Short mmCIF file of C-alpha atoms in Angstrom, two decimals:
data_model
loop_
_atom_site.label_atom_id
_atom_site.label_comp_id
_atom_site.label_asym_id
_atom_site.label_seq_id
_atom_site.Cartn_x
_atom_site.Cartn_y
_atom_site.Cartn_z
CA MET D 1 1.11 -17.09 -0.73
CA ARG D 2 2.36 -14.04 1.21
CA SER D 3 0.88 -13.39 4.34
CA HIS D 4 -1.45 -10.35 4.70
CA PHE D 5 -2.44 -7.56 7.19
CA VAL D 6 -5.97 -6.15 6.77
CA LEU D 7 -6.35 -2.54 7.93
CA PHE D 8 -9.91 -2.17 8.92
CA GLY D 9 -11.54 0.82 9.93
CA ASP D 10 -13.03 4.47 8.89
CA SER D 11 -11.41 7.47 7.05
CA LEU D 12 -8.52 7.00 9.45
CA THR D 13 -7.72 3.63 7.80
CA GLU D 14 -8.80 4.85 4.31
CA GLN D 15 -6.52 7.71 4.31
CA SER D 16 -3.91 5.42 5.47
CA PHE D 17 -2.02 5.58 2.18
CA SER D 18 -2.26 9.15 1.44
CA PRO D 19 1.07 11.05 1.64
CA GLY D 20 2.90 9.98 4.71
CA GLY D 21 -0.06 7.64 5.79
CA TRP D 22 0.65 4.90 8.54
CA GLY D 23 -0.71 2.35 6.31
CA ALA D 24 1.72 2.83 3.56
CA SER D 25 4.43 3.56 6.19
CA LEU D 26 3.55 -0.10 7.48
CA ALA D 27 3.66 -1.59 3.49
CA ASN D 28 7.04 -0.03 3.72
CA THR D 29 8.17 -1.60 7.13
CA TYR D 30 6.89 -5.10 6.03
CA SER D 31 8.17 -5.00 2.27
CA GLY D 32 8.87 -8.00 0.64
CA LYS D 33 7.32 -10.13 3.79
CA VAL D 34 3.70 -9.12 4.24
CA ASP D 35 1.17 -7.64 2.09
CA VAL D 36 -0.95 -4.78 3.54
CA ILE D 37 -4.54 -4.56 2.56
CA VAL D 38 -6.74 -1.70 3.05
CA ARG D 39 -10.39 -1.74 4.10
CA GLY D 40 -11.18 1.50 5.13
CA TYR D 41 -14.52 3.28 4.70
CA GLY D 42 -14.98 6.84 5.07
CA GLY D 43 -17.57 7.85 7.71
CA TYR D 44 -18.78 4.37 8.88
CA ASN D 45 -19.40 3.47 12.27
CA THR D 46 -19.49 0.01 13.85
CA ARG D 47 -22.93 -0.58 13.09
CA TRP D 48 -22.61 -0.24 9.29
CA ALA D 49 -19.02 -1.91 9.37
CA LEU D 50 -21.10 -5.21 10.63
CA PHE D 51 -22.68 -5.20 7.14
CA LEU D 52 -19.22 -5.53 5.46
CA LEU D 53 -17.94 -8.40 7.54
CA GLN D 54 -19.45 -11.17 5.34
CA ASN D 55 -17.94 -10.34 2.08
CA LEU D 56 -14.68 -8.70 3.58
CA PHE D 57 -12.32 -11.59 3.88
CA LEU D 58 -13.74 -13.75 1.10
CA GLY D 59 -11.04 -16.16 0.05
CA PHE D 60 -7.83 -14.70 2.38
CA SER D 61 -8.47 -16.30 5.22
CA LYS D 62 -5.41 -18.39 5.92
CA SER D 63 -3.16 -15.59 5.06
CA TYR D 64 -4.38 -12.93 7.22
CA ILE D 65 -1.99 -13.10 10.16
CA ALA D 66 -2.87 -10.00 11.65
CA ALA D 67 -5.81 -7.23 11.63
CA THR D 68 -6.14 -3.46 13.05
CA VAL D 69 -9.39 -2.56 14.00
CA PHE D 70 -10.04 1.00 14.02
CA PHE D 71 -13.39 2.44 14.79
CA GLY D 72 -15.15 4.74 17.32
CA ALA D 73 -14.46 8.32 15.74
CA ASN D 74 -18.06 8.09 14.16
CA ASP D 75 -19.67 6.42 16.55
CA ALA D 76 -18.51 9.05 19.03
CA ALA D 77 -20.48 11.77 16.72
CA LEU D 78 -22.85 13.49 19.06
CA LEU D 79 -26.79 13.22 19.09
CA GLU D 80 -28.67 16.38 18.09
CA ARG D 81 -25.51 17.87 16.28
CA THR D 82 -24.63 17.77 12.40
CA ASN D 83 -23.39 14.24 12.47
CA GLU D 84 -25.97 12.99 14.51
CA ARG D 85 -26.85 9.93 11.92
CA GLN D 86 -23.28 8.46 12.56
CA HIS D 87 -23.90 8.14 16.44
CA VAL D 88 -23.66 4.50 17.96
CA PRO D 89 -24.51 4.07 21.61
CA VAL D 90 -21.29 3.28 23.36
CA ASP D 91 -22.97 -0.12 24.47
CA GLU D 92 -23.70 -0.96 20.82
CA TYR D 93 -20.32 0.17 19.96
CA LYS D 94 -18.66 -2.40 22.48
CA GLU D 95 -20.82 -5.02 21.14
CA ASN D 96 -20.04 -4.38 17.59
CA LEU D 97 -16.15 -4.26 18.21
CA LYS D 98 -16.77 -7.66 19.93
CA ARG D 99 -18.73 -9.03 16.92
CA ILE D 100 -16.09 -7.68 14.61
CA VAL D 101 -13.00 -9.55 16.77
CA HIS D 102 -15.15 -12.69 17.07
CA HIS D 103 -15.51 -12.78 13.40
CA LEU D 104 -12.10 -11.95 12.42
CA LYS D 105 -11.05 -14.88 14.94
CA GLU D 106 -13.34 -17.10 13.59
CA LEU D 107 -11.74 -16.81 10.14
CA SER D 108 -8.56 -17.25 11.35
CA PRO D 109 -8.09 -18.30 15.16
CA SER D 110 -4.38 -17.45 14.90
CA MET D 111 -4.86 -13.95 13.56
CA LEU D 112 -3.44 -11.14 15.82
CA VAL D 113 -6.31 -8.75 16.14
CA VAL D 114 -5.37 -5.11 17.27
CA LEU D 115 -8.01 -2.73 18.35
CA ILE D 116 -7.17 1.03 17.85
CA THR D 117 -9.10 3.76 19.96
CA PRO D 118 -10.16 6.74 18.03
CA PRO D 119 -7.66 9.79 18.20
CA PRO D 120 -8.33 12.60 20.58
CA ILE D 121 -10.80 15.44 19.01
CA SER D 122 -9.59 19.12 19.16
CA GLU D 123 -12.95 20.77 19.20
CA GLU D 124 -11.31 24.12 18.40
CA GLY D 125 -9.63 22.46 15.50
CA ARG D 126 -13.13 20.99 14.38
CA LYS D 127 -14.80 24.68 14.42
CA GLU D 128 -11.67 26.25 12.42
CA TYR D 129 -12.40 23.50 9.62
CA ALA D 130 -16.08 23.98 9.63
CA GLN D 131 -15.35 27.65 9.34
CA SER D 132 -12.90 27.15 6.48
CA LEU D 133 -15.60 25.23 4.53
CA TYR D 134 -18.88 27.33 5.41
CA GLY D 135 -17.67 30.67 6.81
CA GLU D 136 -20.30 32.39 8.70
CA LYS D 137 -22.64 29.63 8.27
CA ALA D 138 -20.41 27.27 10.17
CA ARG D 139 -21.87 25.47 13.14
CA LYS D 140 -20.94 26.91 16.43
CA LEU D 141 -21.09 23.57 18.38
CA SER D 142 -18.39 20.75 17.14
CA GLU D 143 -20.05 17.51 16.18
CA ARG D 144 -17.73 15.44 18.17
CA THR D 145 -16.14 16.33 21.79
CA ASN D 146 -12.71 15.19 23.24
CA GLU D 147 -14.51 14.17 26.21
CA VAL D 148 -17.25 11.78 24.47
CA THR D 149 -14.58 10.47 22.25
CA GLY D 150 -12.72 9.65 25.48
CA VAL D 151 -15.61 7.47 26.63
CA TYR D 152 -15.49 5.30 23.57
CA ALA D 153 -11.77 5.04 23.79
CA LYS D 154 -11.84 3.81 26.98
CA GLN D 155 -14.61 1.08 26.24
CA CYS D 156 -12.50 -0.07 23.07
CA VAL D 157 -9.49 -0.67 25.62
CA GLU D 158 -11.90 -2.60 27.81
CA VAL D 159 -13.35 -4.65 25.19
CA ALA D 160 -9.76 -5.63 24.05
CA LYS D 161 -9.15 -6.50 27.76
CA GLU D 162 -12.04 -8.65 27.72
CA LEU D 163 -11.59 -10.54 24.59
CA GLY D 164 -7.69 -10.73 25.34
CA VAL D 165 -6.49 -9.07 22.45
CA PRO D 166 -3.71 -5.90 22.46
CA SER D 167 -5.29 -2.44 21.83
CA ILE D 168 -3.81 0.89 21.14
CA ASN D 169 -4.96 3.53 23.27
CA LEU D 170 -4.48 6.54 20.77
CA TRP D 171 -6.49 8.91 22.20
CA SER D 172 -4.46 8.76 25.35
CA LYS D 173 -1.20 8.60 23.69
CA MET D 174 -1.54 11.45 21.54
CA GLN D 175 -2.69 13.88 24.34
CA GLU D 176 0.77 12.87 26.18
CA THR D 177 2.40 15.40 23.83
CA GLU D 178 2.14 19.04 24.25
CA GLY D 179 0.41 20.70 21.28
CA TRP D 180 -1.39 17.55 20.22
CA GLN D 181 -4.13 19.45 18.71
CA LYS D 182 -2.24 20.93 15.77
CA LYS D 183 0.64 18.74 15.66
CA PHE D 184 -1.10 15.34 15.16
CA LEU D 185 -4.47 16.46 13.80
CA SER D 186 -5.27 18.30 10.40
CA ASP D 187 -8.88 19.28 11.13
CA GLY D 188 -9.06 18.46 14.81
CA LEU D 189 -9.72 14.78 13.90
CA HIS D 190 -7.86 13.47 11.16
CA LEU D 191 -4.21 12.83 10.93
CA THR D 192 -0.94 14.80 10.06
CA ALA D 193 2.05 13.41 9.07
CA GLU D 194 3.28 13.55 12.56
CA GLY D 195 0.01 11.64 13.64
CA ASN D 196 0.51 9.03 11.05
CA ALA D 197 3.85 8.39 12.18
CA VAL D 198 2.32 8.08 15.80
CA VAL D 199 -0.16 5.48 14.53
CA HIS D 200 2.57 3.49 12.27
CA GLU D 201 5.28 3.37 15.59
CA GLU D 202 2.36 2.15 17.86
CA VAL D 203 1.18 -0.62 15.35
CA VAL D 204 4.53 -1.67 14.74
CA LYS D 205 5.17 -2.01 18.43
CA VAL D 206 2.12 -4.28 19.03
CA LEU D 207 2.75 -6.46 16.10
CA SER D 208 6.50 -6.74 17.06
CA GLU D 209 5.35 -7.79 20.58
CA GLY D 210 2.92 -10.14 19.26
CA ARG D 211 5.70 -12.11 17.21
CA LEU D 212 5.25 -10.08 14.12
CA CYS D 213 8.12 -8.16 14.19
CA ALA D 214 9.43 -7.21 10.49
CA LEU D 215 12.65 -8.36 11.42
CA ARG D 216 11.66 -11.80 12.09
CA ILE D 217 9.46 -12.53 9.22
CA PRO D 218 11.62 -14.23 6.62
CA TYR D 219 11.74 -12.99 2.81
CA ASP D 220 10.03 -15.60 0.70
CA PHE D 221 12.79 -14.71 -1.91
CA PRO D 222 16.42 -14.49 -2.09
CA LEU D 223 17.98 -10.94 -1.64
CA GLU D 224 20.25 -9.82 -4.13
CA SER D 225 23.06 -10.20 -2.29
CA GLU D 226 22.55 -13.82 -1.50
CA ILE D 227 22.22 -14.62 -5.28
CA ASP D 228 25.07 -16.54 -6.63
CA GLU D 229 24.77 -15.62 -10.36
CA ILE D 230 26.81 -18.49 -11.51
CA ASN D 231 24.60 -21.04 -9.61
CA LEU D 232 21.15 -19.19 -9.94
CA GLU D 233 18.78 -22.33 -9.38
CA LYS D 234 20.63 -23.29 -6.31
CA SER D 235 20.15 -19.78 -4.93
CA PHE D 236 16.63 -19.83 -5.38
CA GLN D 237 16.25 -23.51 -3.99
CA GLU D 238 18.28 -22.87 -1.00
CA GLN D 239 15.58 -19.75 -0.20
CA ARG D 240 12.61 -22.44 -0.63
CA CYS D 241 14.32 -24.84 1.69
CA LYS D 242 14.76 -22.15 4.27
CA LEU D 243 11.29 -21.37 4.23
CA ASP D 244 10.35 -24.96 4.55
CA GLY D 245 12.42 -25.41 7.49
CA LEU D 246 14.79 -27.83 5.64
CA LEU D 247 17.87 -25.75 6.10
CA MET Q 1 -13.12 -10.32 -3.97
CA ARG Q 2 -11.66 -7.23 -4.69
CA SER Q 3 -9.20 -6.70 -7.85
CA HIS Q 4 -5.58 -6.34 -7.54
CA PHE Q 5 -3.02 -4.43 -9.38
CA VAL Q 6 0.74 -6.03 -8.89
CA LEU Q 7 3.66 -3.91 -9.23
CA PHE Q 8 6.47 -6.27 -10.22
CA GLY Q 9 10.02 -4.96 -10.49
CA ASP Q 10 13.20 -3.92 -8.95
CA SER Q 11 14.11 -1.36 -6.10
CA LEU Q 12 12.29 1.40 -8.07
CA THR Q 13 8.84 -0.91 -7.05
CA GLU Q 14 10.33 -2.20 -4.11
CA GLN Q 15 10.46 1.59 -2.64
CA SER Q 16 7.33 2.32 -4.26
CA PHE Q 17 5.70 2.45 -0.77
CA SER Q 18 8.47 4.75 0.76
CA PRO Q 19 7.15 8.12 1.77
CA GLY Q 20 5.89 9.95 -1.65
CA GLY Q 21 6.26 6.73 -3.37
CA TRP Q 22 4.34 6.15 -6.64
CA GLY Q 23 2.91 2.66 -5.50
CA ALA Q 24 1.40 4.24 -2.10
CA SER Q 25 0.13 6.93 -4.27
CA LEU Q 26 -1.66 4.30 -6.85
CA ALA Q 27 -3.14 2.59 -3.60
CA ASN Q 28 -4.48 5.88 -2.62
CA THR Q 29 -6.11 6.78 -5.93
CA TYR Q 30 -7.85 3.40 -6.35
CA SER Q 31 -8.73 3.69 -2.65
CA GLY Q 32 -11.75 1.04 -1.88
CA LYS Q 33 -11.52 -0.24 -5.38
CA VAL Q 34 -8.39 -2.04 -6.07
CA ASP Q 35 -6.01 -3.51 -3.82
CA VAL Q 36 -2.26 -2.69 -5.00
CA ILE Q 37 -0.02 -5.57 -4.09
CA VAL Q 38 3.88 -4.75 -4.29
CA ARG Q 39 6.20 -7.32 -5.67
CA GLY Q 40 9.68 -5.43 -5.75
CA TYR Q 41 13.21 -7.01 -5.59
CA GLY Q 42 16.07 -5.00 -4.94
CA GLY Q 43 18.92 -5.38 -7.15
CA TYR Q 44 17.31 -7.75 -9.43
CA ASN Q 45 17.30 -8.11 -12.66
CA THR Q 46 15.05 -9.63 -15.65
CA ARG Q 47 17.07 -12.92 -16.04
CA TRP Q 48 16.83 -13.17 -11.95
CA ALA Q 49 13.13 -12.01 -11.61
CA LEU Q 50 12.12 -15.24 -14.11
CA PHE Q 51 12.82 -17.37 -11.04
CA LEU Q 52 9.94 -15.63 -9.31
CA LEU Q 53 7.36 -16.09 -11.60
CA GLN Q 54 6.30 -19.41 -10.65
CA ASN Q 55 5.74 -18.77 -7.21
CA LEU Q 56 4.64 -14.98 -7.49
CA PHE Q 57 0.80 -15.30 -8.41
CA LEU Q 58 -0.27 -18.25 -6.70
CA GLY Q 59 -3.76 -18.24 -5.96
CA PHE Q 60 -4.66 -14.85 -7.29
CA SER Q 61 -4.98 -14.56 -11.12
CA LYS Q 62 -8.39 -13.96 -11.51
CA SER Q 63 -8.38 -11.08 -9.57
CA TYR Q 64 -5.36 -9.62 -10.74
CA ILE Q 65 -6.51 -6.90 -13.55
CA ALA Q 66 -3.33 -5.07 -14.14
CA ALA Q 67 0.45 -5.62 -13.40
CA THR Q 68 3.45 -2.84 -13.99
CA VAL Q 69 6.62 -4.48 -15.13
CA PHE Q 70 9.32 -2.51 -14.11
CA PHE Q 71 12.62 -3.82 -14.94
CA GLY Q 72 16.08 -2.66 -16.76
CA ALA Q 73 17.74 -0.40 -14.09
CA ASN Q 74 19.78 -3.44 -13.06
CA ASP Q 75 20.16 -4.88 -16.30
CA ALA Q 76 21.80 -1.94 -17.72
CA ALA Q 77 24.57 -1.93 -15.20
CA LEU Q 78 27.88 -1.95 -17.41
CA LEU Q 79 30.33 -4.99 -17.78
CA GLU Q 80 33.59 -4.48 -16.01
CA ARG Q 81 32.31 -1.76 -13.44
CA THR Q 82 31.07 -2.62 -9.77
CA ASN Q 83 27.69 -3.91 -10.60
CA GLU Q 84 28.73 -6.28 -13.46
CA ARG Q 85 27.08 -9.22 -11.76
CA GLN Q 86 23.76 -7.41 -12.39
CA HIS Q 87 24.18 -6.97 -16.29
CA VAL Q 88 22.14 -8.75 -18.39
CA PRO Q 89 22.73 -8.37 -22.27
CA VAL Q 90 20.02 -6.28 -24.21
CA ASP Q 91 18.89 -8.88 -26.42
CA GLU Q 92 18.23 -11.27 -23.13
CA TYR Q 93 16.62 -8.45 -21.45
CA LYS Q 94 14.02 -8.22 -24.26
CA GLU Q 95 13.58 -11.93 -24.18
CA ASN Q 96 12.93 -11.82 -20.53
CA LEU Q 97 10.42 -9.20 -20.65
CA LYS Q 98 8.67 -11.27 -23.07
CA ARG Q 99 8.52 -14.14 -20.76
CA ILE Q 100 7.28 -12.12 -18.10
CA VAL Q 101 4.35 -10.72 -20.12
CA HIS Q 102 3.55 -14.19 -21.53
CA HIS Q 103 3.51 -15.49 -17.90
CA LEU Q 104 1.44 -12.89 -16.54
CA LYS Q 105 -0.94 -12.97 -20.03
CA GLU Q 106 -1.35 -17.00 -19.34
CA LEU Q 107 -2.54 -16.14 -15.77
CA SER Q 108 -5.10 -13.99 -17.04
CA PRO Q 109 -5.34 -13.17 -20.44
CA SER Q 110 -7.36 -9.97 -19.72
CA MET Q 111 -4.87 -8.78 -17.38
CA LEU Q 112 -3.63 -5.34 -18.59
CA VAL Q 113 0.27 -5.51 -18.64
CA VAL Q 114 2.13 -2.29 -18.55
CA LEU Q 115 5.77 -2.24 -19.40
CA ILE Q 116 7.93 0.52 -17.57
CA THR Q 117 11.37 1.44 -19.03
CA PRO Q 118 14.00 2.45 -16.35
CA PRO Q 119 14.13 5.80 -15.50
CA PRO Q 120 17.48 7.99 -17.23
CA ILE Q 121 20.97 7.98 -15.09
CA SER Q 122 22.47 11.09 -13.89
CA GLU Q 123 26.27 9.85 -13.90
CA GLU Q 124 27.07 12.67 -12.01
CA GLY Q 125 24.24 12.15 -9.26
CA ARG Q 126 25.86 8.07 -9.03
CA LYS Q 127 29.33 9.53 -8.66
CA GLU Q 128 28.07 12.04 -6.24
CA TYR Q 129 26.57 9.39 -4.13
CA ALA Q 130 29.55 6.83 -4.40
CA GLN Q 131 31.61 9.64 -3.02
CA SER Q 132 28.94 10.12 -0.32
CA LEU Q 133 29.38 6.79 0.77
CA TYR Q 134 33.06 5.88 0.42
CA GLY Q 135 34.94 9.38 -0.08
CA GLU Q 136 37.84 9.30 -1.72
CA LYS Q 137 37.88 5.37 -2.21
CA ALA Q 138 34.72 5.79 -4.30
CA ARG Q 139 34.83 4.35 -7.81
CA LYS Q 140 35.40 7.01 -10.58
CA LEU Q 141 33.52 5.57 -13.35
CA SER Q 142 29.70 5.35 -12.85
CA GLU Q 143 28.42 2.01 -12.92
CA ARG Q 144 25.61 2.69 -15.46
CA THR Q 145 25.57 5.37 -18.01
CA ASN Q 146 22.38 7.11 -19.59
CA GLU Q 147 23.53 6.34 -22.75
CA VAL Q 148 23.48 2.47 -22.14
CA THR Q 149 20.26 2.55 -20.06
CA GLY Q 150 18.52 4.52 -22.98
CA VAL Q 151 19.19 1.45 -25.18
CA TYR Q 152 17.43 -0.85 -22.70
CA ALA Q 153 14.60 1.69 -22.50
CA LYS Q 154 14.36 1.60 -26.17
CA GLN Q 155 14.23 -2.22 -26.42
CA CYS Q 156 11.33 -2.02 -23.63
CA VAL Q 157 9.38 -0.10 -25.61
CA GLU Q 158 9.83 -1.96 -28.45
CA VAL Q 159 9.21 -5.47 -26.89
CA ALA Q 160 5.81 -3.68 -25.59
CA LYS Q 161 4.88 -2.75 -29.38
CA GLU Q 162 5.59 -6.56 -30.32
CA LEU Q 163 3.55 -7.97 -27.90
CA GLY Q 164 0.77 -5.08 -28.26
CA VAL Q 165 0.66 -3.75 -24.67
CA PRO Q 166 1.15 -0.54 -23.23
CA SER Q 167 4.28 0.98 -22.13
CA ILE Q 168 5.76 4.09 -20.32
CA ASN Q 169 8.92 5.47 -21.69
CA LEU Q 170 10.32 6.95 -18.31
CA TRP Q 171 13.67 7.41 -19.77
CA SER Q 172 12.27 9.69 -22.29
CA LYS Q 173 9.55 11.35 -20.44
CA MET Q 174 11.80 12.50 -17.51
CA GLN Q 175 14.47 14.28 -19.72
CA GLU Q 176 11.83 16.41 -21.08
CA THR Q 177 12.00 18.51 -17.99
CA GLU Q 178 14.75 20.57 -17.46
CA GLY Q 179 17.17 19.76 -14.28
CA TRP Q 180 15.76 16.10 -14.20
CA GLN Q 181 18.91 14.81 -12.58
CA LYS Q 182 18.23 16.27 -9.66
CA LYS Q 183 14.53 16.99 -9.48
CA PHE Q 184 13.50 13.06 -10.23
CA LEU Q 185 16.39 11.33 -8.96
CA SER Q 186 17.80 11.18 -5.46
CA ASP Q 187 20.96 9.33 -6.16
CA GLY Q 188 21.36 9.44 -9.81
CA LEU Q 189 18.94 6.47 -10.11
CA HIS Q 190 16.30 6.25 -7.48
CA LEU Q 191 13.41 8.56 -7.35
CA THR Q 192 12.51 11.73 -5.53
CA ALA Q 193 9.06 12.50 -4.31
CA GLU Q 194 8.81 14.21 -7.88
CA GLY Q 195 10.00 11.57 -9.86
CA ASN Q 196 7.60 9.15 -7.99
CA ALA Q 197 4.84 11.60 -8.64
CA VAL Q 198 5.72 11.35 -12.58
CA VAL Q 199 5.27 7.59 -12.64
CA HIS Q 200 2.24 7.59 -10.67
CA GLU Q 201 0.77 10.25 -13.05
CA GLU Q 202 1.96 8.12 -16.07
CA VAL Q 203 0.81 4.82 -14.80
CA VAL Q 204 -2.74 6.46 -14.12
CA LYS Q 205 -2.97 7.70 -17.26
CA VAL Q 206 -2.15 4.20 -19.11
CA LEU Q 207 -4.62 2.34 -16.84
CA SER Q 208 -7.18 5.06 -17.46
CA GLU Q 209 -6.50 4.38 -21.17
CA GLY Q 210 -6.74 0.79 -20.77
CA ARG Q 211 -10.32 1.08 -19.35
CA LEU Q 212 -9.15 1.06 -15.55
CA CYS Q 213 -9.67 4.69 -14.75
CA ALA Q 214 -10.49 4.87 -10.86
CA LEU Q 215 -13.82 6.72 -11.75
CA ARG Q 216 -14.98 3.94 -13.76
CA ILE Q 217 -14.44 1.20 -11.03
CA PRO Q 218 -17.41 0.75 -8.95
CA TYR Q 219 -16.99 0.53 -5.47
CA ASP Q 220 -17.82 -2.90 -3.65
CA PHE Q 221 -19.53 -1.15 -0.82
CA PRO Q 222 -22.16 1.72 -0.22
CA LEU Q 223 -20.58 5.30 0.17
CA GLU Q 224 -21.55 6.76 3.76
CA SER Q 225 -23.69 9.34 1.83
CA GLU Q 226 -25.72 6.69 0.42
CA ILE Q 227 -26.24 4.72 3.41
CA ASP Q 228 -30.08 5.24 4.63
CA GLU Q 229 -29.51 4.78 8.06
CA ILE Q 230 -33.14 3.91 9.10
CA ASN Q 231 -33.37 1.19 6.37
CA LEU Q 232 -29.43 -0.28 6.38
CA GLU Q 233 -30.06 -4.00 4.99
CA LYS Q 234 -31.46 -2.27 2.02
CA SER Q 235 -28.63 0.10 1.31
CA PHE Q 236 -26.17 -2.64 1.25
CA GLN Q 237 -28.52 -4.79 -0.57
CA GLU Q 238 -28.51 -2.10 -3.38
CA GLN Q 239 -25.04 -1.88 -3.42
CA ARG Q 240 -24.82 -5.66 -4.09
CA CYS Q 241 -27.65 -5.51 -6.76
CA LYS Q 242 -25.79 -2.64 -8.38
CA LEU Q 243 -22.22 -4.90 -8.60
CA ASP Q 244 -24.34 -7.65 -9.96
CA GLY Q 245 -25.76 -5.83 -12.67
CA LEU Q 246 -29.32 -5.93 -11.38
CA LEU Q 247 -29.82 -2.41 -10.73
#
């Protein structure tokens, strides 16, 4: 059975198979080697995500070799603003992340779990987006701020350190590039094609550092160029032996 | 456990998660409902594909609700040309397709198996591609012709009729559009973004006609808008009851 990566998160994961999405790119990078499974839940915070855990990975545990956990953008929604109901206090966010990591590690102790912080927020971008939807009636105050989201990002990295798992500080990383607000974010929060490319690149980097470099994972079938068309059975037999470490 | 679609085929399937690819688009269309699993093997013909069958669907049979079988582009490679070793006589191609369908149906009798014919060939496109790689040394004769590939496409549709499974005649469909040679094919054989869009649209159409319309498949979790943030347990409980047909 082929190995799996699972992408667990909110809309930033849910949309990762849209055109140019980081999930589809990851599936392409590991083509023929690992299946990439999306478990993205638009609008979810970590509190709600906990309710999904029990049913999420039924029957698959042994084949899961890596997971990305990409939450926080909704937890960081502000109180007393339009998305208030998504808000989760930062201490609870930390605790919830820990529970998610523990759950995944319990399922499969060798699974590489990667925490990804929320991306930065362009408050201007959020306002423009609200105006494009609601015109004059749009809210005047963004429902998220970059500063508060940064607090969640910092704590996400902190949790990763505490638990000894790798993390990607997307909030910091993206802000290193001038013009990140429009370059990486389509509506001040969700990812453009270039933003998706950043996530893809960072995830591949972390997976490779964690001994899951695509080049090191063997194909479970012979490549066309390795097929001896006169002696087919031998070609497929040899590949099986290679995988079993017999060749 | 979530249901699966499996995409079984050659490079046209293998590349279906590249940017704009039809597999990634399919995963996006069925996001949150069905996992799309790629089993694409670049350069493979149906003869070689038979060797993969036994190991391909281990442990998954019950969750597979649909499969695309998309071979023929390599089987139709001409004898006495550069890709001769990929050639499979058309009668054997038919027989191999039947064996693949039977195998899938044996695994899961209710699985919707969809046969896809190879796309048309632009011989001019193949020649240009060879020239871009090899310059003056490029072969003068294309290793595939549209006419011969059309014979394989016709037989693929025939097999589908014989077995009572749906098919997509991509070879005919694409040629209905003027300028299909460049519009749908990047190198006279593989798909452009627009070519991928045609495959995606046709596959979604056939799946929908086969009672697998994305809108009809329930989410296995509550959408954010359905979550009662005061009474979380109830929201998730209700969703489980809906899925079990108790609500």
